[in-house]
CSV table of C-alpha atoms in Angstrom, one decimal:
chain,number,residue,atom,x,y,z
A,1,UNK,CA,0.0,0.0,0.0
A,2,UNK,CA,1.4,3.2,-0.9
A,3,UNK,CA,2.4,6.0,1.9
A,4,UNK,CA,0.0,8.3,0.1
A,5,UNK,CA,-2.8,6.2,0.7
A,6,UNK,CA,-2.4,7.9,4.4
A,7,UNK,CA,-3.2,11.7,3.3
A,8,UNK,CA,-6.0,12.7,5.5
A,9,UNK,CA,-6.4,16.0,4.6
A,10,UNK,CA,-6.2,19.1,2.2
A,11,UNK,CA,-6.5,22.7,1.9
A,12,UNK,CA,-9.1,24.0,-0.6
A,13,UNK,CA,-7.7,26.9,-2.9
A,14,UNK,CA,-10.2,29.2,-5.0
A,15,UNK,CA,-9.7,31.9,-7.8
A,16,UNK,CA,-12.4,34.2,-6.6
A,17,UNK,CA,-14.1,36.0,-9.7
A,18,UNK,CA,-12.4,38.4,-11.4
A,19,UNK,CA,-9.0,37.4,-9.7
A,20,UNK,CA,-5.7,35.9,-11.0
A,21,UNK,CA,-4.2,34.8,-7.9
A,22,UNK,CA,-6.3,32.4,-5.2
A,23,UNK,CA,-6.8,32.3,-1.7
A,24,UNK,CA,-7.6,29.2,0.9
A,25,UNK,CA,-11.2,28.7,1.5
A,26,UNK,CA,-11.5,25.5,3.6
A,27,UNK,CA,-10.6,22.6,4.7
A,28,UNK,CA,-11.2,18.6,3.2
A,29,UNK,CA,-10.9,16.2,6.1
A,30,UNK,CA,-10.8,12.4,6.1
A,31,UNK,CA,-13.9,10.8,7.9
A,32,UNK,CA,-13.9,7.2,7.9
A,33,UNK,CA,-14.8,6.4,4.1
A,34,UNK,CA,-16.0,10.0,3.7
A,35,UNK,CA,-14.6,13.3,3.3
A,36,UNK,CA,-15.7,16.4,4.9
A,37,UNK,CA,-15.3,20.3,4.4
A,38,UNK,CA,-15.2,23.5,6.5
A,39,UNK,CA,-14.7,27.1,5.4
A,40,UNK,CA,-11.9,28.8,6.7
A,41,UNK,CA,-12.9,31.9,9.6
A,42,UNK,CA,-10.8,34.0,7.6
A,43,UNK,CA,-12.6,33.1,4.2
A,44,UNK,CA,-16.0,33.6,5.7
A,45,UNK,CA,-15.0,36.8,7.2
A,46,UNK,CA,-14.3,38.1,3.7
A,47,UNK,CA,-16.8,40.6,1.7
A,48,UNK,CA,-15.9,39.0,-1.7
A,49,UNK,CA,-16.7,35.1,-0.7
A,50,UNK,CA,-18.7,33.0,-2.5
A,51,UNK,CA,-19.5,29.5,-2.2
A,52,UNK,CA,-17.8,27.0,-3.8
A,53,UNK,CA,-21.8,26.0,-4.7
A,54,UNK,CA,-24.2,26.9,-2.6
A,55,UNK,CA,-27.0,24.3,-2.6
A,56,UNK,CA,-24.0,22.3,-1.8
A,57,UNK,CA,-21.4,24.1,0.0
A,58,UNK,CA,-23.2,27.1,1.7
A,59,UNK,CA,-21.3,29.7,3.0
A,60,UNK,CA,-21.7,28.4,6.6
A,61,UNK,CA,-19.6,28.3,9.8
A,62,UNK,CA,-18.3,24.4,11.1
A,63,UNK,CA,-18.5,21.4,8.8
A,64,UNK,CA,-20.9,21.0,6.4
A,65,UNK,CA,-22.9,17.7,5.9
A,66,UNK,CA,-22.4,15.5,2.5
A,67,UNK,CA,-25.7,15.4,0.3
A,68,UNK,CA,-27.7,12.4,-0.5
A,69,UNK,CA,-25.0,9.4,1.0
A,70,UNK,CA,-22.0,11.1,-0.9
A,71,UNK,CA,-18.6,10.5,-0.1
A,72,UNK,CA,-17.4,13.8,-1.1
A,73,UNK,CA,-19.0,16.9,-2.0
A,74,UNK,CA,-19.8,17.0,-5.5
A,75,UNK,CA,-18.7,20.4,-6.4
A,76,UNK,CA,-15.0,19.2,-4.8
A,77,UNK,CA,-15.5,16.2,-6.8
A,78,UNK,CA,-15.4,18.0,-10.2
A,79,UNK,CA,-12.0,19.3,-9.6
A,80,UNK,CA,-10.6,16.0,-9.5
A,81,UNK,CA,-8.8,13.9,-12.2
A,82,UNK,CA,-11.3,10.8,-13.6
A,83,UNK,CA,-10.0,7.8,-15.7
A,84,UNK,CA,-7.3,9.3,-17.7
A,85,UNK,CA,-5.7,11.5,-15.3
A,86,UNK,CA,-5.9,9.1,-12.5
A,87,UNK,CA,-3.9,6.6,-14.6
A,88,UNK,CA,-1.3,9.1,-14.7
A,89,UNK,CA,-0.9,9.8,-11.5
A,90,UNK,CA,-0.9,5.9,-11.0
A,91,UNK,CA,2.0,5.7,-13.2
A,92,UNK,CA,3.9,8.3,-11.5
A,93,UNK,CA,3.4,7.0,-8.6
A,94,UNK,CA,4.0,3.2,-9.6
A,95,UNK,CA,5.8,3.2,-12.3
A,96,UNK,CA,5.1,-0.1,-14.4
A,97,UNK,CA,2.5,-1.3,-11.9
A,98,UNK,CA,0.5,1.4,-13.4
A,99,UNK,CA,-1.1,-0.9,-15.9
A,100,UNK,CA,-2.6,-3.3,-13.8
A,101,UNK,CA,-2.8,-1.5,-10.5
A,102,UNK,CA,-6.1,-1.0,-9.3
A,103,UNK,CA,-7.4,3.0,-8.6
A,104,UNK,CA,-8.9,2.5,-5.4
A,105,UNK,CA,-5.4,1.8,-3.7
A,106,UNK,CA,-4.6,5.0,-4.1
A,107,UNK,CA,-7.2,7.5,-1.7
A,108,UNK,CA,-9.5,10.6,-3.5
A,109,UNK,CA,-7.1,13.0,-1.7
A,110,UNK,CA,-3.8,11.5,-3.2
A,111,UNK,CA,-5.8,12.4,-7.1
A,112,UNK,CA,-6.7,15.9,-5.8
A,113,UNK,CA,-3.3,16.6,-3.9
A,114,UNK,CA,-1.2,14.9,-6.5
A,115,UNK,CA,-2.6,15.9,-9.9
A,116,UNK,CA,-1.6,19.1,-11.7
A,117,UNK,CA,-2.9,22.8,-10.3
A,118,UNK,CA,-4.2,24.0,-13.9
A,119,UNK,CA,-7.5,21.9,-13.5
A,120,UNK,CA,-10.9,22.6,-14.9
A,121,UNK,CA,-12.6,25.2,-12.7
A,122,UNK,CA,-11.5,27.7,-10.0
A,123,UNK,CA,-10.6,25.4,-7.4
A,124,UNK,CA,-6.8,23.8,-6.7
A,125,UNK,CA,-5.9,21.9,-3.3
A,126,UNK,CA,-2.8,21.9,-1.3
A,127,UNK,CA,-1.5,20.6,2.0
A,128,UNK,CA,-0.7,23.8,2.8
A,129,UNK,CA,-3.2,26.7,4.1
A,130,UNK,CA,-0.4,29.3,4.0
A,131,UNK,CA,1.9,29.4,0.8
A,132,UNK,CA,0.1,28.1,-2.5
A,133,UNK,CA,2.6,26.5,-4.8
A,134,UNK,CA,1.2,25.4,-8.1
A,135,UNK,CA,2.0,21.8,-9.5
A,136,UNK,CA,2.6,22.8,-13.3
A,137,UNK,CA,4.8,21.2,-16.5
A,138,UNK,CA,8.0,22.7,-17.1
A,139,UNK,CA,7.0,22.5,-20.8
A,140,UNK,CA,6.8,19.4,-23.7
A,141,UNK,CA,5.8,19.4,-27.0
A,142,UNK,CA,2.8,17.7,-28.3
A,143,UNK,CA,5.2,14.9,-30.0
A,144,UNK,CA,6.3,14.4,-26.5
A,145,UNK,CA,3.3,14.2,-25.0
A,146,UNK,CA,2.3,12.0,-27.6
A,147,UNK,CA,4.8,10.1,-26.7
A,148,UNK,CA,4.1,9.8,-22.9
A,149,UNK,CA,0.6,9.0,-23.3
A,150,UNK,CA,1.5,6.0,-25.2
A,151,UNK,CA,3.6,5.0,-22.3
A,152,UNK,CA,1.1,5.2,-19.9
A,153,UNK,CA,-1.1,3.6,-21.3
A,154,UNK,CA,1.4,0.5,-21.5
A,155,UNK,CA,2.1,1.1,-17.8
A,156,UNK,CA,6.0,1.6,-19.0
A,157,UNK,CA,7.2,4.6,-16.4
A,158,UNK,CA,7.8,8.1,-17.7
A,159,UNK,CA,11.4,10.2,-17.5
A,160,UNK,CA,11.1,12.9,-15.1
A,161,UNK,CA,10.9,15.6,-17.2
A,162,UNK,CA,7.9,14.2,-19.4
A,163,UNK,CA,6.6,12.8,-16.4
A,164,UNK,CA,6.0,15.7,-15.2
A,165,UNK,CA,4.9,17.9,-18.6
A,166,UNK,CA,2.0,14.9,-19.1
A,167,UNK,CA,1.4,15.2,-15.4
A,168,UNK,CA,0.3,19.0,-15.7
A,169,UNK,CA,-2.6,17.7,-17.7
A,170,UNK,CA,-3.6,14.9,-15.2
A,171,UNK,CA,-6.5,16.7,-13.1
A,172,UNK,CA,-9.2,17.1,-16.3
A,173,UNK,CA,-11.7,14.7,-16.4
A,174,UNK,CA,-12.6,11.9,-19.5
A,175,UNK,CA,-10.9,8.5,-20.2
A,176,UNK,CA,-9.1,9.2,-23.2
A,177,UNK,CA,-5.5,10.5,-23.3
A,178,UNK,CA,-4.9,14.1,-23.3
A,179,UNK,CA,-3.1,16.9,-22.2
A,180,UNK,CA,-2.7,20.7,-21.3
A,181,UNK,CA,-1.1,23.1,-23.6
A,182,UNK,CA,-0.6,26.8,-23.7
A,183,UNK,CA,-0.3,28.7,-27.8
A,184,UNK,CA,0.3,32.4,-27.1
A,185,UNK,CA,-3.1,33.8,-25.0
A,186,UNK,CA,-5.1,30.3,-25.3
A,187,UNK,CA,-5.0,27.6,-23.4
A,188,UNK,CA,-6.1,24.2,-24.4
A,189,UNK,CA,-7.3,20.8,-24.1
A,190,UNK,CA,-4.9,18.1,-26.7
A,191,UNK,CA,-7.0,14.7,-27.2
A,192,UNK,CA,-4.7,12.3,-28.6
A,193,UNK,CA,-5.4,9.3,-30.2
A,194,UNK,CA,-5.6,5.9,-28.0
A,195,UNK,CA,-3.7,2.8,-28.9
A,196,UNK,CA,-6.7,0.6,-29.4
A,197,UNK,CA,-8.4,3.1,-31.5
A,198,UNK,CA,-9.9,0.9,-34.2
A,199,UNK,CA,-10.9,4.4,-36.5
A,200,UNK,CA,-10.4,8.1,-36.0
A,201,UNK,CA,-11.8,8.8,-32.8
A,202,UNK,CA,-10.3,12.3,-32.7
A,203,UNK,CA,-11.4,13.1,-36.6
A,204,UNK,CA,-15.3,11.9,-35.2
A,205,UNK,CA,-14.8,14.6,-32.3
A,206,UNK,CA,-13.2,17.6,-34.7
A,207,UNK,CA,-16.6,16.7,-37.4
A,208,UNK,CA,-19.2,16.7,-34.7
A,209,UNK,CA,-17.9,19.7,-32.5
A,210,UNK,CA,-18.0,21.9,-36.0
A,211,UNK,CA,-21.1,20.4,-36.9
A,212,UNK,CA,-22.6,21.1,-33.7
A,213,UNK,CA,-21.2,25.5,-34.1
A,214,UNK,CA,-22.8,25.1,-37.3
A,215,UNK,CA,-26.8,24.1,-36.3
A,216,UNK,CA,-26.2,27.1,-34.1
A,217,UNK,CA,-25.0,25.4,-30.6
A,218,UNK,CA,-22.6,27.4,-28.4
A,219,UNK,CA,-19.6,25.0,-28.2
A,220,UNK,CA,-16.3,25.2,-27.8
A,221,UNK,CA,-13.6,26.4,-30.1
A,222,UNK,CA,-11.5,23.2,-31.7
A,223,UNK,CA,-8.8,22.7,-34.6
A,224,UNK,CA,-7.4,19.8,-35.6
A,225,UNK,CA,-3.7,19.6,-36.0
A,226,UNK,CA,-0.9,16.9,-36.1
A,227,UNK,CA,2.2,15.9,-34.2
A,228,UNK,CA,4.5,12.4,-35.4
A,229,UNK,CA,2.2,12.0,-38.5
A,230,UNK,CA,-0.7,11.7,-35.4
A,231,UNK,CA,-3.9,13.4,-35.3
A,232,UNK,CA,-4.1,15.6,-32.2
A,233,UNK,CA,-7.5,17.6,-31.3
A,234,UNK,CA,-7.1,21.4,-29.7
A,235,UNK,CA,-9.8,22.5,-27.5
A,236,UNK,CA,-10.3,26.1,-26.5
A,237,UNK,CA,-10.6,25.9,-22.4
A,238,UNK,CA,-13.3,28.2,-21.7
A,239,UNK,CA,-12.7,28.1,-17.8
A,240,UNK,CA,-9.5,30.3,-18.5
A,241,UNK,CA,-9.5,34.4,-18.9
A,242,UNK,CA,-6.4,36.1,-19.5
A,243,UNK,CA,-6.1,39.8,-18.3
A,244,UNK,CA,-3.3,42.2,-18.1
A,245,UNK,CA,-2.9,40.9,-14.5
A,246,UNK,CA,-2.7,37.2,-15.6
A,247,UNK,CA,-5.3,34.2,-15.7
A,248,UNK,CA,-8.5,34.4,-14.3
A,249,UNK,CA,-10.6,30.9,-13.7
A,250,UNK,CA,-14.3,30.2,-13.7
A,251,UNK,CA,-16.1,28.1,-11.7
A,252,UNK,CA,-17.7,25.4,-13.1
A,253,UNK,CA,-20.4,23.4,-12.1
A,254,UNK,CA,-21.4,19.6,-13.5
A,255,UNK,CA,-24.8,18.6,-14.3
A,256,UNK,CA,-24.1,15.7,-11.8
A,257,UNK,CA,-23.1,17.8,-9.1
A,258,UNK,CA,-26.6,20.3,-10.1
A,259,UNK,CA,-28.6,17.1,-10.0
A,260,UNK,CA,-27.2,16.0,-6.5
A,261,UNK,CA,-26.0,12.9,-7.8
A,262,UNK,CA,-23.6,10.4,-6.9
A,263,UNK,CA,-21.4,9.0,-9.5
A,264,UNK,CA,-22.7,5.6,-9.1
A,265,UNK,CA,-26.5,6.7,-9.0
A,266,UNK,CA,-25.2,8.6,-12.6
A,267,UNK,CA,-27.5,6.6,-14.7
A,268,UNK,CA,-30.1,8.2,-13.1
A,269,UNK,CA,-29.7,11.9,-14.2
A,270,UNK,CA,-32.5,13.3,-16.4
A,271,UNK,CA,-32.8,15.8,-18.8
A,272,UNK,CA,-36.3,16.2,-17.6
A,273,UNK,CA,-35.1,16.8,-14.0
A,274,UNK,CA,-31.9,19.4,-15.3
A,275,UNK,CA,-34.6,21.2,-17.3
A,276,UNK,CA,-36.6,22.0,-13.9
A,277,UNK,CA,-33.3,23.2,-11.8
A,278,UNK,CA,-32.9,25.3,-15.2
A,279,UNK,CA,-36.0,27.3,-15.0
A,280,UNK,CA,-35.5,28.1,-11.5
A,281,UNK,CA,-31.0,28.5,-11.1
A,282,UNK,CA,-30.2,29.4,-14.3
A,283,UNK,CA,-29.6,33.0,-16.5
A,284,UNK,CA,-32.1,33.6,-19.2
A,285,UNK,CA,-33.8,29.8,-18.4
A,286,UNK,CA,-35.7,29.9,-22.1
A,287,UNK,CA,-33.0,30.6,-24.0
A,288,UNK,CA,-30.8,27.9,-22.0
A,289,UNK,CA,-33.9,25.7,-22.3
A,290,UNK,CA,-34.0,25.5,-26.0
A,291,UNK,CA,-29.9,25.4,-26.2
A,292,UNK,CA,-30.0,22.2,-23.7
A,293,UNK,CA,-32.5,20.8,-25.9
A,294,UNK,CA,-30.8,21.7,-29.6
A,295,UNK,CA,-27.5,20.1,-27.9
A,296,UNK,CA,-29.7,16.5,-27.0
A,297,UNK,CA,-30.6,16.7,-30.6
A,298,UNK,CA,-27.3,16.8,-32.4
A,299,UNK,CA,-26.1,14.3,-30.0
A,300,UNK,CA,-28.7,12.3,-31.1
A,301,UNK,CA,-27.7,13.1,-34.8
A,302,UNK,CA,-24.5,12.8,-34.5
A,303,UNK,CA,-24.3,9.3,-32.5
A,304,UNK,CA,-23.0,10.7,-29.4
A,305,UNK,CA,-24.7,8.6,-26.5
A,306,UNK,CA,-21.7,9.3,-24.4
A,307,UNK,CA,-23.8,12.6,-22.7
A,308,UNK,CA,-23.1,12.0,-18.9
A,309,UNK,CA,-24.1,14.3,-16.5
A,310,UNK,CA,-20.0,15.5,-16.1
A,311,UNK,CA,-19.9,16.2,-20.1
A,312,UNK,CA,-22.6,18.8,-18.8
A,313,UNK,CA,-21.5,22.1,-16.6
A,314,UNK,CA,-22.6,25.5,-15.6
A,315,UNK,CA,-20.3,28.3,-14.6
A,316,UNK,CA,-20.8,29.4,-10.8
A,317,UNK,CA,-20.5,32.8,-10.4
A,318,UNK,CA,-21.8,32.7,-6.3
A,319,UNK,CA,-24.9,33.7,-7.1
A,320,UNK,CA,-26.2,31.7,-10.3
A,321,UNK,CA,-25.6,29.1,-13.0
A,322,UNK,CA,-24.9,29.4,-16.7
A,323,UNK,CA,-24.8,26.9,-18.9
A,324,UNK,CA,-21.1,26.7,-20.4
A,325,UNK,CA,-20.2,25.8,-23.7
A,326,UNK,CA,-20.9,22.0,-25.2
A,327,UNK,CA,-17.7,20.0,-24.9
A,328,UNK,CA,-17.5,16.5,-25.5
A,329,UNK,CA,-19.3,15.6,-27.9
A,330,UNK,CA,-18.1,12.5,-29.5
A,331,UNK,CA,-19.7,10.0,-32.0
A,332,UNK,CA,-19.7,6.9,-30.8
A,333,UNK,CA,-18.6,3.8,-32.3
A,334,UNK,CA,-21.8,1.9,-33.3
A,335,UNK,CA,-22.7,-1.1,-35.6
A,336,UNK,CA,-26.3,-1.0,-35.5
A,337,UNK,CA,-29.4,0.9,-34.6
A,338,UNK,CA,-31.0,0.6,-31.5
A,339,UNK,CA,-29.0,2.9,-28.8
A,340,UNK,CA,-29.9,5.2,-25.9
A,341,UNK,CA,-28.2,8.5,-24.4
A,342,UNK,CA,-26.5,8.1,-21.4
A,343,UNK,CA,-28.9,10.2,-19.6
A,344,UNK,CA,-33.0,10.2,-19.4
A,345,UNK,CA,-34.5,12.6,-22.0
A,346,UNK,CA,-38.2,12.1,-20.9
A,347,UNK,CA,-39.3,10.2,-17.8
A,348,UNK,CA,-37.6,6.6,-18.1
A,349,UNK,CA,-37.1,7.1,-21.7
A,350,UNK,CA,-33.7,7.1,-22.9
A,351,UNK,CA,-34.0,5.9,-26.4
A,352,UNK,CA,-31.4,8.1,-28.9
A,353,UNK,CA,-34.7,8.4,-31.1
A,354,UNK,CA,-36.3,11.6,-32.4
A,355,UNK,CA,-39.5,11.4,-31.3
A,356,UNK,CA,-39.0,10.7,-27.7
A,357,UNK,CA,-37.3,14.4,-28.0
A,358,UNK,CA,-40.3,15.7,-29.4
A,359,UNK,CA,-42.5,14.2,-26.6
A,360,UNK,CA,-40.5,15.9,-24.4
A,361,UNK,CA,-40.4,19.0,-26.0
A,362,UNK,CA,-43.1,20.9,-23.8
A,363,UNK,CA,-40.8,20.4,-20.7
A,364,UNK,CA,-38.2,23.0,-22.9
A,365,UNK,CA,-41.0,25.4,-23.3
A,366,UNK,CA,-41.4,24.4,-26.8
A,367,UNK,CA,-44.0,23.5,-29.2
A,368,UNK,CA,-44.1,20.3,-31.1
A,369,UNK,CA,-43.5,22.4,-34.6
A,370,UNK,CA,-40.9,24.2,-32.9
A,371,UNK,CA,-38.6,21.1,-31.7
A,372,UNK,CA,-39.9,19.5,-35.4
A,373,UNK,CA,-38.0,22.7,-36.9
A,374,UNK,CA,-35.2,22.4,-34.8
A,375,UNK,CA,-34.7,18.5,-36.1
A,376,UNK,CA,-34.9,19.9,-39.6
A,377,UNK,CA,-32.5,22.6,-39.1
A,378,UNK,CA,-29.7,20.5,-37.9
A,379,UNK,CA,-30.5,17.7,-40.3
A,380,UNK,CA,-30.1,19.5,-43.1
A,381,UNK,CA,-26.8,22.1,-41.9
A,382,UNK,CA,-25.6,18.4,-41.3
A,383,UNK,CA,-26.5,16.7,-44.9
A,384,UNK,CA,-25.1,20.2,-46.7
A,385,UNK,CA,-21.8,20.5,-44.9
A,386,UNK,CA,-20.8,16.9,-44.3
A,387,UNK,CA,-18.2,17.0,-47.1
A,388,UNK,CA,-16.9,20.0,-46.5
A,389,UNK,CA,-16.2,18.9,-42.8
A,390,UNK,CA,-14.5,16.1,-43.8
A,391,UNK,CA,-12.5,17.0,-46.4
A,392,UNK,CA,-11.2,19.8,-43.9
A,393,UNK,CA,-11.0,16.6,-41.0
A,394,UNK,CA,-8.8,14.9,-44.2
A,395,UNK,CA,-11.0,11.6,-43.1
A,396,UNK,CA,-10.4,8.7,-45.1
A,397,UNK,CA,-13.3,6.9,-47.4
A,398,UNK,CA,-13.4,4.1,-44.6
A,399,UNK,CA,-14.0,6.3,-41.9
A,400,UNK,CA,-16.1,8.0,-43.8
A,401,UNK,CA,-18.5,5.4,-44.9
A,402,UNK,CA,-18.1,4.1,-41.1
A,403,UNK,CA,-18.9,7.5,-39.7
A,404,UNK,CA,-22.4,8.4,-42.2
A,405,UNK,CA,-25.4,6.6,-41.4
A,406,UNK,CA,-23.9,4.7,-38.5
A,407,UNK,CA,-23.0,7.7,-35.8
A,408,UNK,CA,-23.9,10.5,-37.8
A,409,UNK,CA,-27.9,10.9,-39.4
A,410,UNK,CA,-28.3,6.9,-38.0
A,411,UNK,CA,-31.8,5.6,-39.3
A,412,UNK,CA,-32.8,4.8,-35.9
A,413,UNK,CA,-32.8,8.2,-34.9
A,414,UNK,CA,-35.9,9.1,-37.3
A,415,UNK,CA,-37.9,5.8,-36.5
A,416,UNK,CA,-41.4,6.9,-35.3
A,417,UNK,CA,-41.2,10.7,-36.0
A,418,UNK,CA,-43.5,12.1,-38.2
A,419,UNK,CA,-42.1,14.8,-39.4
């Protein structure tokens, strides 16, 4: 058992808004299987505070209860490394028993405390409540990177110095291999290609995501480009503002943690439940209504079933949500037709089919004709631009031919839907 299976605490670091440096506001502790938080007097004492989310983590004095049997407070929770990054952190820890080690040896606090500080959100954690010292890469191209994903996911140990580049990029969240890099005054997300990859996973991501700005969905910016004669995917973080002063980070919020959900109880999640916390936490709730409901659509059209609640956020500004961005949105790989979306669209229904959308559309504030238009629209901005989307992707015929019918515009999607 490793020595940092014995970490019983941490010290919970936030980038209040508008700021470029943080400040400690509380305290994880280690209860039993569970672990608790407290805000700081000092933090509570300050004008500017916010919560870290208050219908989870209300600015309140002593330590606050976990919701609904959790183990950790959800809104912590999203600030910690999931499959991929843990992995990395196993292998640094573990070196070639990284490949067949199993996560749970190593406690949630190790993942916070030892993945790198430039994680999605606001928040960072230290063992320190006094000095903040960030955990960042000293640098690596995306060759090198490359290079070190590969490795990991062999369980062969990294050298130190792209050890600890790949490491910077350990505390997002998803499965696949990626990294964090920095071009000028962007920062970004780099999805690389896995080594069991049977066709271009990262070519199905680039289509979809500029598919999905084309029907008129606010996603985020990405470009494909290529390092070793490998396809690599760049993501636009849009939890990062740079100002004259430096970076600013926003909080964000996942759909799981709005839902009060556990990530075992995930399967659970709704649309339909999402759509009520909308109209009532949300800014402008009918226009964030009808842009939750175009981005269940394209998923649908595009064969992306992979819509967990944490490929879902809101930013937190202490006082309200707002829907960020789409991210993740990633065709599937798929030899048939019947499917469902990883969460419920309409009471137990979860079938990746048209009409159960169009069932549901009243619970968006929309008509029947208007969700029917909405199908239309992003059929069509898909049929006219498909080319042109691949031949900028450069996909392959095989791919291709894999990708049209299959994930994207799959007959099973238009079953039952009169149109």
């Amino acid at each position: 058992m490793s020595s940092e299976s014995k970490l019983t605490e941490a010290y919970v670091w936030i980038w209040l808004p508008d700021r470029t440096e943080p400040i400690v506001a509380g305290k994880l502790e280690q209860d039993g299987q569970n672990l608790i938080f407290a805000y700081g007097k000092s933090y509570l004492e300050r004008q500017e505070a916010i919560s870290i989310y208050e219908a989870e983590l209300p600015l309140k004095a002593g330590t606050l209860p976990l919701l609904n049997g959790l183990s950790i407070p959800n809104c912590i929770r999203d600030g910690a490394p999931d499959a991929w990054g843990r992995r990395v952190i196993i292998n640094r820890q573990m070196g070639l028993k990284g490949a067949d080690i199993d996560p749970m040896q190593l406690n949630e606090l190790t993942y916070l405390l030892r993945s790198g500080s430039d994680r999605i959100g606001a928040l960072d954690f230290q063992q320190s409540a006094t000095q903040y010292i960030p955990r960042q890469s000293m640098g690596a191209t995306l060759i090198e990177l490359m290079s070190s994903a590969e490795r990991v996911e062999k369980g062969i140990p990294l050298s130190p110095e792209l050890d600890l580049a790949l490491y910077h990029g350990s505390s997002i969240g998803g499965a696949r291999p990626k990294a964090l890099i920095k071009d000028g005054e962007t920062k970004y997300i780099a999805k690389f290609s896995g080594s069991s990859d049977t066709y271009s996973v990262v070519k199905a991501e680039f289509i979809a995501m500029r598919l999905a700005a084309m029907v008129g969905i606010n996603v985020a910016p990405v470009k494909l480009t290529k390092a070793a004669h490998k396809d690599v995917l760049l993501i636009e973080r849009f939890d990062r503002v740079l100002t004259n002063k430096g970076w600013q980070r926003k909080s964000i919020i996942s759909a799981l943690t709005i839902l009060e959900l556990d990530e075992m109880l995930a399967r659970y999640a709704s649309y339909e439940k999402l759509a009520e916390i909308i109209r009532t936490k949300f800014t402008s709730p009918k226009q964030t209504l009808k842009e939750l409901f175009k981005r269940i659509i394209f998923n649908i059209l595009s064969g992306n079933n992979d819509d967990h609640a944490r490929n879902h956020a809101a930013f937190w500004d202490g006082k309200s949500l707002t829907l960020t961005p789409a991210y993740d949105i990633c065709p599937q790989i798929r030899a048939g037709g019947e499917t469902t979306q990883a969460m419920l669209i309409h009471g137990a229904n979860r079938y990746s089919q048209l009409k159960v959308c169009v069932d549901a559309s009243h619970i968006f504030h929309l008509s029947e004709n208007e969700a029917l238009n909405i199908i239309e629209y992003q059929k069509s901005i898909i049929e006219d631009n498909w080319n042109a989307i691949c031949d900028q992707a450069e996909l392959n015929q095989v791919d291709k031919n894999l990708f049209w019918h299959r994930q994207f515009l799959n007959p099973y999607a238009f079953e039952g839907l009169n149109a």
